[in-house]
Coordinates of N, CA and C in Angstrom, one line a residue:
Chain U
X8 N 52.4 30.0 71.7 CA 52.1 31.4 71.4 C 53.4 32.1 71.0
X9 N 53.5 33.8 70.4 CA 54.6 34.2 69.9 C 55.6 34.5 71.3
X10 N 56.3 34.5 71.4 CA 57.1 35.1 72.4 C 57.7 36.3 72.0
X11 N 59.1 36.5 72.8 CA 59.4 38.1 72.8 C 59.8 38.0 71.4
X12 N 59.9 39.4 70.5 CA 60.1 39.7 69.6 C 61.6 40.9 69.3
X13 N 62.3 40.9 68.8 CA 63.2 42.0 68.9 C 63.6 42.2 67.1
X14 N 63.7 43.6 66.7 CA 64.2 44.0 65.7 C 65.1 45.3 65.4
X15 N 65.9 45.5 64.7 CA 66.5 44.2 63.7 C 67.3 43.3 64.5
X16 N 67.3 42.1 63.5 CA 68.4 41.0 64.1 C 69.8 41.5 64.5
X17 N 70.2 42.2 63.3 CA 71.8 42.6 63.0 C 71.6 44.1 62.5
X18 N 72.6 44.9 63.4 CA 72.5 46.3 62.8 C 74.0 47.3 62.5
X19 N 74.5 47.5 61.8 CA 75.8 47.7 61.7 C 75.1 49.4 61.7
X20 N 76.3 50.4 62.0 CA 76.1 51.8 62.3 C 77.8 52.5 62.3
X21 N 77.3 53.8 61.8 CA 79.1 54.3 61.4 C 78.9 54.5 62.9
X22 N 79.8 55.1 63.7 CA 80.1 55.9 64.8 C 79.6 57.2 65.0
X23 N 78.7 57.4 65.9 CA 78.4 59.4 65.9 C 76.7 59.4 65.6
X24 N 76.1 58.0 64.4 CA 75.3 57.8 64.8 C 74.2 57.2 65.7
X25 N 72.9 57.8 65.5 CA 71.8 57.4 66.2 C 71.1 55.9 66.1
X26 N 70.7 55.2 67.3 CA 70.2 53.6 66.6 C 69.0 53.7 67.6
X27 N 68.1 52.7 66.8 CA 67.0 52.5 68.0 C 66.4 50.8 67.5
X28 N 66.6 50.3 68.5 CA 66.2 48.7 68.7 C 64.6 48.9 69.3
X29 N 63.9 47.4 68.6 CA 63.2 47.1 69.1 C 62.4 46.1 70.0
X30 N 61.9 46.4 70.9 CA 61.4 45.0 71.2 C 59.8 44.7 71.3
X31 N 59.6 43.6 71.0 CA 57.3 43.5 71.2 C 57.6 42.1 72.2
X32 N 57.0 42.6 73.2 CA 57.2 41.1 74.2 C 56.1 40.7 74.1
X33 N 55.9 39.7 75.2 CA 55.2 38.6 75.3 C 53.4 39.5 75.3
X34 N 52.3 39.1 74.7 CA 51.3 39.8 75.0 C 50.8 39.5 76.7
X35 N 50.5 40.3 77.6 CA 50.0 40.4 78.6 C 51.0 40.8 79.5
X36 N 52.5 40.6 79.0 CA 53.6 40.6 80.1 C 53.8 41.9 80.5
X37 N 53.7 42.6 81.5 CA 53.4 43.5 82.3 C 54.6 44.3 82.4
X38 N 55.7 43.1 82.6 CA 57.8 43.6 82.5 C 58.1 43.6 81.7
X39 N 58.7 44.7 81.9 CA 59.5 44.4 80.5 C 61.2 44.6 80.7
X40 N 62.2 44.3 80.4 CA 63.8 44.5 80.6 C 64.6 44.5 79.4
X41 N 65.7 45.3 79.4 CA 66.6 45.6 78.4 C 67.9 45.0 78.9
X42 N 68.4 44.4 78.7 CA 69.8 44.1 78.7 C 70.7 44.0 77.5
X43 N 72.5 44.2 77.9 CA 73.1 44.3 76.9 C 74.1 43.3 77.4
X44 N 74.6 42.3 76.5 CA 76.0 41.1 76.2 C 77.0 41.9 75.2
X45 N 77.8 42.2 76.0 CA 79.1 42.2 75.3 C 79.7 41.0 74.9
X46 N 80.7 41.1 73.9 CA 81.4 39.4 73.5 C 82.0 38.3 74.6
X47 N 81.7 37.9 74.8 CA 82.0 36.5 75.7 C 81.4 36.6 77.5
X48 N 80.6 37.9 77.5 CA 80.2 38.3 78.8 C 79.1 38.2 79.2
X49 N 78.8 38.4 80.8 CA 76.9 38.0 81.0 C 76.4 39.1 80.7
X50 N 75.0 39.1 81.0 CA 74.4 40.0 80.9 C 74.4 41.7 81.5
X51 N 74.0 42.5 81.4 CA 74.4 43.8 82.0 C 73.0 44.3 82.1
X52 N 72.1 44.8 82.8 CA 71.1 45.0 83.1 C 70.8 46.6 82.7
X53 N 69.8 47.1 81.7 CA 69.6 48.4 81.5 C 69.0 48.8 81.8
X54 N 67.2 48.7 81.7 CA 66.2 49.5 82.0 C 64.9 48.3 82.2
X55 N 64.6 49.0 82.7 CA 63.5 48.0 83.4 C 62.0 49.1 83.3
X56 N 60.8 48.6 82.9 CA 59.7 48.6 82.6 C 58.6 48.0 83.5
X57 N 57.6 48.4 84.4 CA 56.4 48.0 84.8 C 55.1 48.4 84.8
X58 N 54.3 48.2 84.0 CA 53.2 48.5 83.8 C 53.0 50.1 83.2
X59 N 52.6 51.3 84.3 CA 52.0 52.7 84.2 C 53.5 53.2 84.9
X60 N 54.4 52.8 85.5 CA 55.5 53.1 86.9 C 56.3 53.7 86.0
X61 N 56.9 54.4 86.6 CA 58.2 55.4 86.3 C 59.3 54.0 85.5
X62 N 59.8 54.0 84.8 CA 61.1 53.1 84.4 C 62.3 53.2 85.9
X63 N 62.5 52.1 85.9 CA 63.9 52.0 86.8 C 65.3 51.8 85.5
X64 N 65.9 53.3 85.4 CA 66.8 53.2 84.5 C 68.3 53.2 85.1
X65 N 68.3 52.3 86.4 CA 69.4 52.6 87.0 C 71.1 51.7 86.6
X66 N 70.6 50.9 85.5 CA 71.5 50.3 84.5 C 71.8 50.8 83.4
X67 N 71.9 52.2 82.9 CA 71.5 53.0 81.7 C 73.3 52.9 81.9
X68 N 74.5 53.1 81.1 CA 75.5 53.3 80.9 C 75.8 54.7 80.7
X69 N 74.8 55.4 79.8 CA 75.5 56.7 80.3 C 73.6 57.4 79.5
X70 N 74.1 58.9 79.4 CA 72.8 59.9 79.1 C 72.6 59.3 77.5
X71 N 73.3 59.5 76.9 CA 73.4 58.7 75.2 C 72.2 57.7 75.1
X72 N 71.8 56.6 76.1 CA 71.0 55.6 76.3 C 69.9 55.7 76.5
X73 N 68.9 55.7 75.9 CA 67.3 55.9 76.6 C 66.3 55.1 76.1
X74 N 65.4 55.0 76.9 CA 64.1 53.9 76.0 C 62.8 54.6 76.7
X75 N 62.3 54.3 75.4 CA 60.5 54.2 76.3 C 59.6 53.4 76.0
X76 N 58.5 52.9 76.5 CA 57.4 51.9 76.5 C 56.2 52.2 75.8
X77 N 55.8 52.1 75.0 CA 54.5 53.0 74.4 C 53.2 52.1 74.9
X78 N 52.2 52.3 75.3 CA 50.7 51.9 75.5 C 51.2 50.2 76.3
X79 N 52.1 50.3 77.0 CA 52.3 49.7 78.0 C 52.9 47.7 77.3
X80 N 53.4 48.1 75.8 CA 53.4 46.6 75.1 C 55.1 47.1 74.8
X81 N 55.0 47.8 73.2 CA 56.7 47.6 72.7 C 57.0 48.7 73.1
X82 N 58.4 48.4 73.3 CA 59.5 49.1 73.9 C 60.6 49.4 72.7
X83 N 61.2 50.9 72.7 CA 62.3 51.2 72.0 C 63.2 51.4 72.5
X84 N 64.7 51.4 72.7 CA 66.0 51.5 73.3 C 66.9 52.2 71.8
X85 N 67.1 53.4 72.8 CA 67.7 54.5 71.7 C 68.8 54.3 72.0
X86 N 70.0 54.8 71.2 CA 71.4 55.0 71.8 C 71.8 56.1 70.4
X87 N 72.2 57.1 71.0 CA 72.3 58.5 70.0 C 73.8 58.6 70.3
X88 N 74.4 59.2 69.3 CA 75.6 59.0 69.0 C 76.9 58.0 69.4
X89 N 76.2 56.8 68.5 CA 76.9 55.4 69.4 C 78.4 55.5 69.2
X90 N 79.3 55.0 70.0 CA 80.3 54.8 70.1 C 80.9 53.2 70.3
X91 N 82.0 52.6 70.0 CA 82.4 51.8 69.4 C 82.1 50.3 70.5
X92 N 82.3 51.0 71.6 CA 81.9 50.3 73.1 C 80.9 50.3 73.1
X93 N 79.7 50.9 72.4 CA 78.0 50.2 72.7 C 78.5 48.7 71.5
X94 N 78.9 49.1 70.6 CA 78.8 46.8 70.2 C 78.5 46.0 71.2
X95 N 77.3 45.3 70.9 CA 77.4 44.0 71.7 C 75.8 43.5 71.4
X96 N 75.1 43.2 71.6 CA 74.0 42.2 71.8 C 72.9 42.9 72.5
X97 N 71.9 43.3 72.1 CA 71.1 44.2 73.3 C 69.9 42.7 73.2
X98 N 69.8 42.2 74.1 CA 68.3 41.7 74.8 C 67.1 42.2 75.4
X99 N 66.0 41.8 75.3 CA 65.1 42.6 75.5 C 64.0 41.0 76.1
X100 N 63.8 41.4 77.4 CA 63.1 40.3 78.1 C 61.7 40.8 78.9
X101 N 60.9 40.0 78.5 CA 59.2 40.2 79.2 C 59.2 39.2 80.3
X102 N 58.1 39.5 81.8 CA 58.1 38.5 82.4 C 56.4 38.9 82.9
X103 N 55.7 38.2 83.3 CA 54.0 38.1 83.3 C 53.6 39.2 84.4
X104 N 54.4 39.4 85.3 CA 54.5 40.5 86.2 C 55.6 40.1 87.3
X105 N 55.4 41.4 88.0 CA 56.5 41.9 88.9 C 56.1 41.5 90.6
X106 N 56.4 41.9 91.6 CA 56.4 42.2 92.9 C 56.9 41.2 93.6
X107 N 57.5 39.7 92.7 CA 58.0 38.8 93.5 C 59.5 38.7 92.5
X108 N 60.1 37.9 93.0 CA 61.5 37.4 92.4 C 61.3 36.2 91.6
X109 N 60.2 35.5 91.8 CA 60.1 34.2 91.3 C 59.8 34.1 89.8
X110 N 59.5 34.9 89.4 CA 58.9 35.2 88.2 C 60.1 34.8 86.8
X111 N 60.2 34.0 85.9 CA 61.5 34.3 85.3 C 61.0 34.9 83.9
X112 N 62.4 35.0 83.1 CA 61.6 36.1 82.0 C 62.5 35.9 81.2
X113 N 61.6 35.9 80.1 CA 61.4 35.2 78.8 C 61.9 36.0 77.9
X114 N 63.4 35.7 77.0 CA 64.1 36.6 76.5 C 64.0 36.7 74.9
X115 N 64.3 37.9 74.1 CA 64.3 37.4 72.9 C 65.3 37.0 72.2
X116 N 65.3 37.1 71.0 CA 66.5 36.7 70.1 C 68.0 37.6 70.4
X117 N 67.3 38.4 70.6 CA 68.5 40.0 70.8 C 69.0 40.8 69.4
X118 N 69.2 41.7 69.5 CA 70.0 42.6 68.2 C 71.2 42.9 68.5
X119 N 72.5 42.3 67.7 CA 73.6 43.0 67.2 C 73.7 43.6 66.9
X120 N 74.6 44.8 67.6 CA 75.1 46.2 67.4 C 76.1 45.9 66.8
X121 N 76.5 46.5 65.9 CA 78.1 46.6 65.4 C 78.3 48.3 65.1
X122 N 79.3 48.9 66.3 CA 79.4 50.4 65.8 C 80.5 50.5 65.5
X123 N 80.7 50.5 63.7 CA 82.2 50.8 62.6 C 82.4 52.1 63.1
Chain B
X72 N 81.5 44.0 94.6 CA 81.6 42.6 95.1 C 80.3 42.1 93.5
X73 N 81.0 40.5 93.0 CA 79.9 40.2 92.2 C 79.0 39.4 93.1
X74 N 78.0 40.3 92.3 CA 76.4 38.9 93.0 C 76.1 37.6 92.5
X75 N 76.9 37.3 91.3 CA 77.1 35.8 91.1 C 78.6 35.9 90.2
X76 N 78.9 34.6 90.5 CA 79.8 34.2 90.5 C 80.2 32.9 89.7
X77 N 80.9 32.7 88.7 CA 81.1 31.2 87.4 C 82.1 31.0 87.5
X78 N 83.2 30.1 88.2 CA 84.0 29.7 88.0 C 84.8 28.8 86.3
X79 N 84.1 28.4 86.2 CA 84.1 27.7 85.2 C 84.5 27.8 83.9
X80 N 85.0 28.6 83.5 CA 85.0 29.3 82.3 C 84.3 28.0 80.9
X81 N 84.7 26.9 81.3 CA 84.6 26.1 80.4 C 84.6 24.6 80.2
X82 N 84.0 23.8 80.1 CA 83.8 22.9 80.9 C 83.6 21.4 79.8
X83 N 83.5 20.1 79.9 CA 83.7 19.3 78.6 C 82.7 18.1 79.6
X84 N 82.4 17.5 78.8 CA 81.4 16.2 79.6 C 81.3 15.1 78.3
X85 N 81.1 14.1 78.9 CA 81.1 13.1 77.3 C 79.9 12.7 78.2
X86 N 79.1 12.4 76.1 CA 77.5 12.3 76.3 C 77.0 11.3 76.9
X87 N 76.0 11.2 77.6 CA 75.5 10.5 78.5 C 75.7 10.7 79.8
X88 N 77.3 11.2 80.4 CA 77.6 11.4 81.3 C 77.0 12.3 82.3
X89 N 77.0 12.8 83.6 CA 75.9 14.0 83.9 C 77.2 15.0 84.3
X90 N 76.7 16.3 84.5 CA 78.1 17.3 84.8 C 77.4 18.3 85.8
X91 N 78.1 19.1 86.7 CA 77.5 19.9 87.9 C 78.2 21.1 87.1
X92 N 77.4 22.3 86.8 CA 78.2 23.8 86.7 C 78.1 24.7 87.8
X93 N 79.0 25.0 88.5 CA 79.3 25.9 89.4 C 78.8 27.3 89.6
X94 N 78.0 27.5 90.5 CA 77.2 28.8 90.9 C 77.6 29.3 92.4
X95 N 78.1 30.6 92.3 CA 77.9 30.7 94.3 C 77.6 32.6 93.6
X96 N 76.8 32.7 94.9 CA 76.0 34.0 95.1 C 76.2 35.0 96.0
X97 N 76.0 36.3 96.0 CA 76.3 37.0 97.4 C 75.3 37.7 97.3
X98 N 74.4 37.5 98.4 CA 73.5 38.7 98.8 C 73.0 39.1 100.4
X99 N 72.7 40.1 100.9 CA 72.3 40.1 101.7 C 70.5 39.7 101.9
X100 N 69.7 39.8 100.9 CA 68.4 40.0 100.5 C 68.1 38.9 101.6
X101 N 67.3 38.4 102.1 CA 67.0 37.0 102.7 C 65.9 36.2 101.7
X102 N 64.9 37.5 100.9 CA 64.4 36.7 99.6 C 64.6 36.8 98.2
X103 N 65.2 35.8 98.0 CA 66.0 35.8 96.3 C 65.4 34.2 95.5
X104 N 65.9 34.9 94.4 CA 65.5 33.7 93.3 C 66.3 33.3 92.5
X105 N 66.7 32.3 92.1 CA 68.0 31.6 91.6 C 67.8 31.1 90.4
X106 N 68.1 31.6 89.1 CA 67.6 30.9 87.8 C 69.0 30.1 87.3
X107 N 68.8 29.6 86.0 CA 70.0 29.3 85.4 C 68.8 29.2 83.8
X108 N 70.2 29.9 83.0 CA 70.0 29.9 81.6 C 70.6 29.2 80.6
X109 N 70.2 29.0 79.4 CA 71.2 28.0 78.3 C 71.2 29.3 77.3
X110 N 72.2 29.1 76.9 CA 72.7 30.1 75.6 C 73.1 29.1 74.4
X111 N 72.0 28.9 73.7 CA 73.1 28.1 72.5 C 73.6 28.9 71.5
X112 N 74.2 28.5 70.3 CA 75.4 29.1 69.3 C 74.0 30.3 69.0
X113 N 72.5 30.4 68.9 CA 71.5 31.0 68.4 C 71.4 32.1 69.0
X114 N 71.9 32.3 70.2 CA 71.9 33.4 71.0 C 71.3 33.6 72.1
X115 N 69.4 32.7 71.9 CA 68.4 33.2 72.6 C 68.7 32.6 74.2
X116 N 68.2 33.0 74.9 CA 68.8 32.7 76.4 C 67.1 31.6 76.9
X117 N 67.2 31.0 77.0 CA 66.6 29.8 77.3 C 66.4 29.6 78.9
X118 N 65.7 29.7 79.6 CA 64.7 29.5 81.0 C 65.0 28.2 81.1
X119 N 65.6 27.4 82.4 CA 66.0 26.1 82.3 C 65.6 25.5 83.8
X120 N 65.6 26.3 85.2 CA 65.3 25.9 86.2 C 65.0 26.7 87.1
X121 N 64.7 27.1 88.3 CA 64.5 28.4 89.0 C 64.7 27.5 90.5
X122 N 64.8 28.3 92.0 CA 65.3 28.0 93.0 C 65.2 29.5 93.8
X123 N 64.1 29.2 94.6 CA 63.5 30.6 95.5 C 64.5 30.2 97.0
X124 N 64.8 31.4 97.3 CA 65.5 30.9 98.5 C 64.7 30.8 99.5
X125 N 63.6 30.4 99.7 CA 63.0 30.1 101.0 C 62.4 28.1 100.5
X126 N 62.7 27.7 99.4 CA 62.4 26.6 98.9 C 63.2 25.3 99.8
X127 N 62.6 24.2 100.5 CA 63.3 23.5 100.9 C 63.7 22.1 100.5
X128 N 63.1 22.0 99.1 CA 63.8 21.2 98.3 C 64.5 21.5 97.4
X129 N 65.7 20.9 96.3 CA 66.2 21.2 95.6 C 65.2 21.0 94.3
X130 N 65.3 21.7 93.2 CA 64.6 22.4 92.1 C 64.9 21.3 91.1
X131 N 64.1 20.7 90.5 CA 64.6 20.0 89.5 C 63.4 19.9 88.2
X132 N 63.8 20.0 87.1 CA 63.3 20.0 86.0 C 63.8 18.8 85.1
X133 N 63.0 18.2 84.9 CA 63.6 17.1 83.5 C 64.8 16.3 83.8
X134 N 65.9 16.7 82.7 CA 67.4 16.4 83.4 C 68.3 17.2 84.1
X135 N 67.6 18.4 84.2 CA 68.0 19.5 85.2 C 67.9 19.4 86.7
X136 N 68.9 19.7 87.7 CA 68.1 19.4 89.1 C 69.8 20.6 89.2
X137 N 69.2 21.4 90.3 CA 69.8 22.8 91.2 C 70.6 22.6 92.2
X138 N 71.5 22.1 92.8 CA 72.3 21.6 94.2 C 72.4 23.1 95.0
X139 N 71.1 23.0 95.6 CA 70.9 24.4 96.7 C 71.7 24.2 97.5
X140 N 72.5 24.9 98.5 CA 73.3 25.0 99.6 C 73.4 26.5 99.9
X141 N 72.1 26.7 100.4 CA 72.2 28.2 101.4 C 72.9 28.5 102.0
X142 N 73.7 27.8 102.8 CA 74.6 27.8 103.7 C 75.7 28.7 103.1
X143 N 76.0 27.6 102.2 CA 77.3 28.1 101.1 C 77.7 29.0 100.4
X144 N 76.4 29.5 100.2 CA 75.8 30.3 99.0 C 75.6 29.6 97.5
X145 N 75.4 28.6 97.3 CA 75.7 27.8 96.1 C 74.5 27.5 95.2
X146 N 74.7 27.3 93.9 CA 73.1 26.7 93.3 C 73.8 26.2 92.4
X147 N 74.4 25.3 92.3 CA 75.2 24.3 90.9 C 74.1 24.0 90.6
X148 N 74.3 24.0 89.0 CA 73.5 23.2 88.0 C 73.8 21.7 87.9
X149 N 73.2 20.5 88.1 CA 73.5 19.5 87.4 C 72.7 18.8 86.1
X150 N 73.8 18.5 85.4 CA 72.7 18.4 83.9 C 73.1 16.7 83.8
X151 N 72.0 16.0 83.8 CA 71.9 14.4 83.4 C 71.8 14.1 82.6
X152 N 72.6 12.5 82.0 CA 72.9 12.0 80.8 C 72.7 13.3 80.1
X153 N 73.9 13.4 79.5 CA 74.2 14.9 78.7 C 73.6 14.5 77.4
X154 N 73.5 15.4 76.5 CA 73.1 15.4 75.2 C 73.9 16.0 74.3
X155 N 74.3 15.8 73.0 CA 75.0 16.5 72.1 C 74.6 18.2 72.4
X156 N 72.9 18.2 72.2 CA 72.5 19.0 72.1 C 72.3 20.3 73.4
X157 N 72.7 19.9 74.4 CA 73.2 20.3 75.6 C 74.6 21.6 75.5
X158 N 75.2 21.1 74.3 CA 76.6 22.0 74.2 C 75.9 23.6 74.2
X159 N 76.7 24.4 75.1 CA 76.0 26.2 74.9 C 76.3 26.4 75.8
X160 N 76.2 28.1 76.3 CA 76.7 28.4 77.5 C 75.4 28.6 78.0
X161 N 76.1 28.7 79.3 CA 74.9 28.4 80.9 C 75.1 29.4 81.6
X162 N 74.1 30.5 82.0 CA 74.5 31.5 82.8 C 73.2 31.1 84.3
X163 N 74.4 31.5 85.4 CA 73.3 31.6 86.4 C 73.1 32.9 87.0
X164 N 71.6 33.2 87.4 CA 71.5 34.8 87.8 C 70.7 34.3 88.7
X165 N 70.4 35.5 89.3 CA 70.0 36.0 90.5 C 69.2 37.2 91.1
X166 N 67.8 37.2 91.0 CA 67.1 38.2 91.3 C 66.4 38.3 92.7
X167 N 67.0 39.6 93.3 CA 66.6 39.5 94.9 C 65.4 40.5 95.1
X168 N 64.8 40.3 96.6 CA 63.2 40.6 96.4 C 63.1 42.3 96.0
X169 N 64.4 42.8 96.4 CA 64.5 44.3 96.3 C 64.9 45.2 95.1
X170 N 65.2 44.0 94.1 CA 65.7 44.6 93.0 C 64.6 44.0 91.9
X171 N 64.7 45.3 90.6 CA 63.8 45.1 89.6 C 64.7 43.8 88.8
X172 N 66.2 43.6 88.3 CA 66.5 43.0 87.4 C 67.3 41.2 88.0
X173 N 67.5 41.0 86.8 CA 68.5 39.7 87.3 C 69.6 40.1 87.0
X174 N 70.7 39.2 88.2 CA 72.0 39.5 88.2 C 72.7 38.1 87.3
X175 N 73.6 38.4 86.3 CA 73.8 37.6 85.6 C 75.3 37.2 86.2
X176 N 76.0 35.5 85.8 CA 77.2 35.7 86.2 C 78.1 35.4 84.8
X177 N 79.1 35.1 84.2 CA 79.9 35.3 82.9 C 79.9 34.6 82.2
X178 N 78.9 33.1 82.9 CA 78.8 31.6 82.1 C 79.8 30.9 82.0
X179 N 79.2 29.7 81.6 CA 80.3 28.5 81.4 C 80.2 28.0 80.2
X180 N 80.7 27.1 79.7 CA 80.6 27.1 78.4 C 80.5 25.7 78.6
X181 N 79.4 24.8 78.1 CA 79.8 23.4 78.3 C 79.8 22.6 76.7
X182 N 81.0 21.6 76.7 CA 80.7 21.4 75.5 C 80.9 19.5 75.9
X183 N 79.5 19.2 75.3 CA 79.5 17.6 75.3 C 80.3 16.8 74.2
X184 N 80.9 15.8 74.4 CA 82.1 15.3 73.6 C 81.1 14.0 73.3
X185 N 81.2 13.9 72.1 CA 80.2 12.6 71.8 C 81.0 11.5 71.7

């Protein structure tokens, strides 16, 4: 079946501008997660997604960063007036549901930020 | 304090050989889950083994098997008879029962020498 989906692949952006990534996860997967890779680093955890629930945006870097979930499937991750330190790799991972730890989650390809 | 931890920055194995990647953890949670990822040159992060901390065997997949040591705090990876195609980085994370995300640690980088 398809798995997670993220677009664009590659997105270069002057400085000062607005960007917005996207992701279409797994169909039925309930979670949904944003994470961002800087160059040679792990993962950094952004916003998290469940079902109808409030977002847990307690990985957001700063106000500039936001996302939302539409009819409970794709997800957008905004970053408005990016700065040179958002470059890096945003990932975007679905998992089939939540309320246990066991669950692991299924990542996509990710989008390259490059902010000139 | 990190909640996982990669010593390793980088690591070499010649093929066929098997190799352990280095994982230790810190949490208070008493229920947690212990993954480990592959990252090849592609980018995509690849699901490779999992390890619940209430599990009392060690976790093994294919040529993959997890060296649990709760005690320690530990969850090495061991990867058997290596493969060319094995070269990529390997992150291990860590999702506890209280938290929505996984905690990632900086990876290692293994590169199989043929």
């Amino acid at each position: 079946g398809a798995g997670v989906s993220q677009s664009p692949s590659n997105k270069v952006t002057e400085k000062g501008k607005d960007v917005e990534l996207r992701c279409d996860p797994i169909s039925g997967h309930t979670a949904l997660y944003w994470y961002r890779q800087s160059l040679g680093q792990g993962l950094e955890f952004l916003i998290y997604f469940q079902g109808n629930s409030a977002p847990d945006k307690s990985g957001l870097p700063s106000d500039r960063f936001s996302a939302e979930r539409t009819g409970g499937s794709v997800s957008t991750l905004t970053i408005q007036r990016t700065q040179q330190e958002d470059s890096a790799v945003y990932l975007c991972a679905s998992s089939p549901r939540t309320g246990t730890y066991s669950y692991e989650q299924y990542f996509g390809p990710g989008t390259r930020l490059t902010v000139t | 304090a990190q909640k996982i931890t990669q010593t390793q920055p980088g690591m070499f194995v010649q093929e066929k050989e098997a190799v352990t990647l280095d994982c230790t953890y810190d949490t208070s949670d008493p229920s947690y889950g212990l993954f480990w990822y592959k990252q090849p040159s592609s980018g995509e992060m690849i699901f490779l083994i999992y390890q619940g901390s209430y599990d009392q065997q060690n976790a093994t997949e294919g040529r993959y098997s997890l060296n649990f040591q709760k005690a320690r705090k530990s969850a090495n990876l061991v990867i058997s008879a290596s493969q060319l195609g094995d070269s990529a980085m390997y992150f291990c994370a860590m999702r506890e029962a209280g938290a929505n995300n996984l905690f990632f640690g900086t990876g290692t980088r293994l590169t199989v020498i043929p």
